[in-house]
Coordinates of C-alpha atoms in Angstrom, one line a residue:
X1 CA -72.6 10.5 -105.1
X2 CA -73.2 7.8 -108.0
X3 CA -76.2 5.8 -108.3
X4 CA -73.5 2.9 -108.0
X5 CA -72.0 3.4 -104.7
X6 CA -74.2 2.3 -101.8
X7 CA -73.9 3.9 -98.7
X8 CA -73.0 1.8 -96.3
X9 CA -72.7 4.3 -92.9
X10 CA -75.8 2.7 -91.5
X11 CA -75.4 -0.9 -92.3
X12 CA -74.3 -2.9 -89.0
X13 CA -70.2 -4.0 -88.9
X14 CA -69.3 -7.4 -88.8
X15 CA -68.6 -8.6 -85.3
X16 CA -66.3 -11.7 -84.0
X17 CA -68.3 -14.6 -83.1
X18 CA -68.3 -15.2 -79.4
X19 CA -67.5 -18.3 -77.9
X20 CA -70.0 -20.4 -76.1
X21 CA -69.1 -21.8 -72.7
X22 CA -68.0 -25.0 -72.9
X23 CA -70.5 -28.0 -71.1
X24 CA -69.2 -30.0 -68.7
X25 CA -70.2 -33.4 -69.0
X26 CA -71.6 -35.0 -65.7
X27 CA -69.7 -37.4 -63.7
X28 CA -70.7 -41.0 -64.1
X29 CA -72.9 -42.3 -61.4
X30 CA -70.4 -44.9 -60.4
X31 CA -67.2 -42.1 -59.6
X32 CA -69.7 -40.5 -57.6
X33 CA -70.9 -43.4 -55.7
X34 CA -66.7 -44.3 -55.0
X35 CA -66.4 -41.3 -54.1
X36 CA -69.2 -40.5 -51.6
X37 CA -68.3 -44.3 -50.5
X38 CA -64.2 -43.6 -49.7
X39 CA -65.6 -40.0 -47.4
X40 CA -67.6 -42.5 -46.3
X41 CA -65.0 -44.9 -45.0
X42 CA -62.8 -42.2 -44.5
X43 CA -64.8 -40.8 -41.8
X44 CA -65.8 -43.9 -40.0
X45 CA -61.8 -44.6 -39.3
X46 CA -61.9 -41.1 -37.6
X47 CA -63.6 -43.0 -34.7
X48 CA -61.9 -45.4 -34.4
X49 CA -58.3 -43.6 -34.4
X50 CA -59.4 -41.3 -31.9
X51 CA -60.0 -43.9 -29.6
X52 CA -57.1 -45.5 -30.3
X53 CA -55.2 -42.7 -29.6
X54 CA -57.0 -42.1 -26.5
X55 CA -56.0 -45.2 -24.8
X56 CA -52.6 -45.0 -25.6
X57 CA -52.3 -41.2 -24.0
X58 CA -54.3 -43.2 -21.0
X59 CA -51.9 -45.8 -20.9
X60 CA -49.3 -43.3 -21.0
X61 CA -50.6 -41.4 -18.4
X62 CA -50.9 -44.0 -16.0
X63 CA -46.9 -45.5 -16.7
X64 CA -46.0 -41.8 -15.9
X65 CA -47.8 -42.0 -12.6
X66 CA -46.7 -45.4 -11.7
X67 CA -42.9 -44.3 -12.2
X68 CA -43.3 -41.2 -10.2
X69 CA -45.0 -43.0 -7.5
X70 CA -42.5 -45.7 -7.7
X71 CA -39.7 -43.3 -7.4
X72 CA -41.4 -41.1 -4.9
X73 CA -41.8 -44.8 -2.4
X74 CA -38.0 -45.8 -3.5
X75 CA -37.0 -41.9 -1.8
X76 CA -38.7 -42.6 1.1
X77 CA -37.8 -45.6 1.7
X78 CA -34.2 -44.4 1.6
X79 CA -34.8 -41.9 3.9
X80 CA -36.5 -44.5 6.5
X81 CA -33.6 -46.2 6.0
X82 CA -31.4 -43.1 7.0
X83 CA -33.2 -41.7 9.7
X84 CA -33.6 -45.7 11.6
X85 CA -29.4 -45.8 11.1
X86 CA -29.0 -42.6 12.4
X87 CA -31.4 -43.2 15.4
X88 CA -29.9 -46.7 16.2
X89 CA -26.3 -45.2 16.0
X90 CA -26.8 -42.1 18.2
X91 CA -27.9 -44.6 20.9
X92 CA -24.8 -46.9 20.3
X93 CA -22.6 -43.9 20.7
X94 CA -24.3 -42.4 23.0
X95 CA -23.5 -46.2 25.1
X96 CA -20.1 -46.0 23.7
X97 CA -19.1 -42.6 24.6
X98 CA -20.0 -44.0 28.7
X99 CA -17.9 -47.2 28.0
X100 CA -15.1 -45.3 27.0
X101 CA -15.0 -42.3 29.4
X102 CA -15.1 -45.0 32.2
X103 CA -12.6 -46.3 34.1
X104 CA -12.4 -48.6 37.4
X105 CA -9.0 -49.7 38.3
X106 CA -10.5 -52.7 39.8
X107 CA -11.9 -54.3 37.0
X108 CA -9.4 -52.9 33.7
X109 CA -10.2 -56.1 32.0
X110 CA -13.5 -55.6 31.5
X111 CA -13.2 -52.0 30.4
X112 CA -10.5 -52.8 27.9
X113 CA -13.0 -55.4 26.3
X114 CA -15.9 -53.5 26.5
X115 CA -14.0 -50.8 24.6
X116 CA -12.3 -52.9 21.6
X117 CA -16.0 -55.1 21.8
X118 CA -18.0 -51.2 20.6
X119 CA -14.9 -50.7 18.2
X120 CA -14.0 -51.6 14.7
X121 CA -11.1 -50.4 12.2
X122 CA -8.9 -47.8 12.7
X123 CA -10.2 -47.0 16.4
X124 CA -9.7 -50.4 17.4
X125 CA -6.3 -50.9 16.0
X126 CA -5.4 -47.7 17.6
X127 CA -7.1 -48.9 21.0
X128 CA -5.6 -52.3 20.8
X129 CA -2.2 -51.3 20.2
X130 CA -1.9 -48.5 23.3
X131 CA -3.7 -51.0 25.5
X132 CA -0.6 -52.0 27.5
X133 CA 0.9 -48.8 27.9
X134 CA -2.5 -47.0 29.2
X135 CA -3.2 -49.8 31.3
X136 CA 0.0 -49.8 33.1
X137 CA -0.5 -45.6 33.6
X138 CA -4.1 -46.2 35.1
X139 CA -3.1 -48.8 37.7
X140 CA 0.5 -46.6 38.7
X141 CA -2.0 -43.5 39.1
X142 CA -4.7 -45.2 40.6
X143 CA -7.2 -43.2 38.1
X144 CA -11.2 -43.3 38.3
X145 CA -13.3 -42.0 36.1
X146 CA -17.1 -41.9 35.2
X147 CA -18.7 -40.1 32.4
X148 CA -21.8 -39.3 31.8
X149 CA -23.0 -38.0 28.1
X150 CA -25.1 -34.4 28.3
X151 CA -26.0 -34.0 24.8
X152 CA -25.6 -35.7 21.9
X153 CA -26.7 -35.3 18.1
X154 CA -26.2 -36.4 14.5
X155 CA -24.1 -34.6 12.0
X156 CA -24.2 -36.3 9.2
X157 CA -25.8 -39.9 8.2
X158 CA -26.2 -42.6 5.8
X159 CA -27.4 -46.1 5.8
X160 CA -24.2 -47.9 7.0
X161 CA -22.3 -44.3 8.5
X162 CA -23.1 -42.0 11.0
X163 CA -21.1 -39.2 12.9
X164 CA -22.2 -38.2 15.8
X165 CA -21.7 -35.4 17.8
X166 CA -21.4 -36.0 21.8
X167 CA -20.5 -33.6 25.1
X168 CA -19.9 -35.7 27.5
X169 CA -18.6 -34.5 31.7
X170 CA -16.0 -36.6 32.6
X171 CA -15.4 -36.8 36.7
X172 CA -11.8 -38.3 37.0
X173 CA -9.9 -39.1 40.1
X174 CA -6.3 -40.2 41.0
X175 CA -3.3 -39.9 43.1
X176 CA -2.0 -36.2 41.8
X177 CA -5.9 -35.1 42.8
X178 CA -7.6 -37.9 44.8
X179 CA -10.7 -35.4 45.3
X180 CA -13.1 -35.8 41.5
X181 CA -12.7 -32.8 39.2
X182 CA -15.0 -32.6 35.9
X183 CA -13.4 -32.7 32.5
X184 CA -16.1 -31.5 29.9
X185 CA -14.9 -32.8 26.6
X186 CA -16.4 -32.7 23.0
X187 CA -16.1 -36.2 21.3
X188 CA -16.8 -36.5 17.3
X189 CA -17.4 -40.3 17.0
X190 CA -18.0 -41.8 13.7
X191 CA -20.3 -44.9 13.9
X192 CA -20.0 -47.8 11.3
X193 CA -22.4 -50.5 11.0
X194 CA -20.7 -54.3 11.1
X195 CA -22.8 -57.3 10.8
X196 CA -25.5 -55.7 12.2
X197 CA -23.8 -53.7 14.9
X198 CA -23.1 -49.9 15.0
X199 CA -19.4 -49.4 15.8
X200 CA -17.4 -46.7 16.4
X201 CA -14.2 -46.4 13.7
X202 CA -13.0 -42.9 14.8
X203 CA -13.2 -40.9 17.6
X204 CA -11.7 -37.7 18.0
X205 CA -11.8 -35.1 20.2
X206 CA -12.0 -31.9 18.4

């Protein structure tokens, strides 16, 4: 080796210069205070929300139970309603059924008007227009009869229309058989209520 040439196994490479981490400069004392001052305000409308949404759901709450009572009273009162009509007309017809199975030669008059008085609509016009011909046929046959009603329900009922079941034994009398004989007849009678009276429309003998 020449006394010119330097050995340079041992000498220490060059290295890249590392970077230093760069300093973050500090927040200025008036960011921080707005900030910590808007958490601040933030969390004191929390409250103040929840509460308000608190007595909203109460006020919801207590609408929802006011209509469902409400509805609840309405439903009963419209069943009252029904089961007062369908009491009130089972004892008209239950009257009505007597009135009309009854007959007394001796005083046809008074049945006829008792009968077309308990009637309305298409019973009445029925009633009224055979009113001649039946009574003429009771007085040639000297006919009696009496009834008397053994059971009676309702079948079906609102507040202004009832129909009403009735059985009712019928002892009749006249010249072909002057000793009584009991008819037992099944009458479907369908009561309307007319200015404030329970009327029979239909009756039908099914």
């Amino acid at each position: 080796m020449g006394e010119n040439e330097k050995d340079t196994t041992d000498e220490p490479k060059d290295e890249p210069p590392v970077d230093a981490p760069e300093e973050t400069e500090p927040e200025p004392e008036a960011v921080v205070e707005a900030e910590a001052a808007a958490e601040a305000e933030e969390d004191a409308d929390k409250p103040r929300w929840t509460k308000r949404a608190l007595r909203w759901a109460a006020v919801a709450a207590v609408a929802a139970v006011v209509a469902v009572a409400g509805w609840e009273g309405w439903l009963l009162y419209q069943q009252h309603q029904t089961d007062v009509a369908a009491e009130q007309a089972l004892d008209a017809a239950t009257k009505y059924a007597v009135v009309l199975t009854s007959i007394d030669t001796n005083a046809l008059d008074q049945n006829f008007t008792e009968v077309l008085d308990g009637s309305t609509g298409e019973f009445k016009d029925m009633y009224a227009k055979s009113s001649t011909q039946l009574r003429q046929l009771l007085v040639d046959n000297k006919a009696t009869a009496h009834g008397v009603v053994i059971d009676a329900a309702v079948k079906s009922a609102t507040k202004d229309k009832v129909e009403v079941l009735l059985f009712v034994d019928q002892s009749v009398s006249n010249l072909a058989v002057p000793d009584p004989r009991i008819d037992r007849s099944r009458i479907k009678m369908t009561m309307e209520k007319v200015d404030g009276r329970w009327l029979a429309s239909q009756v039908e003998l099914p």
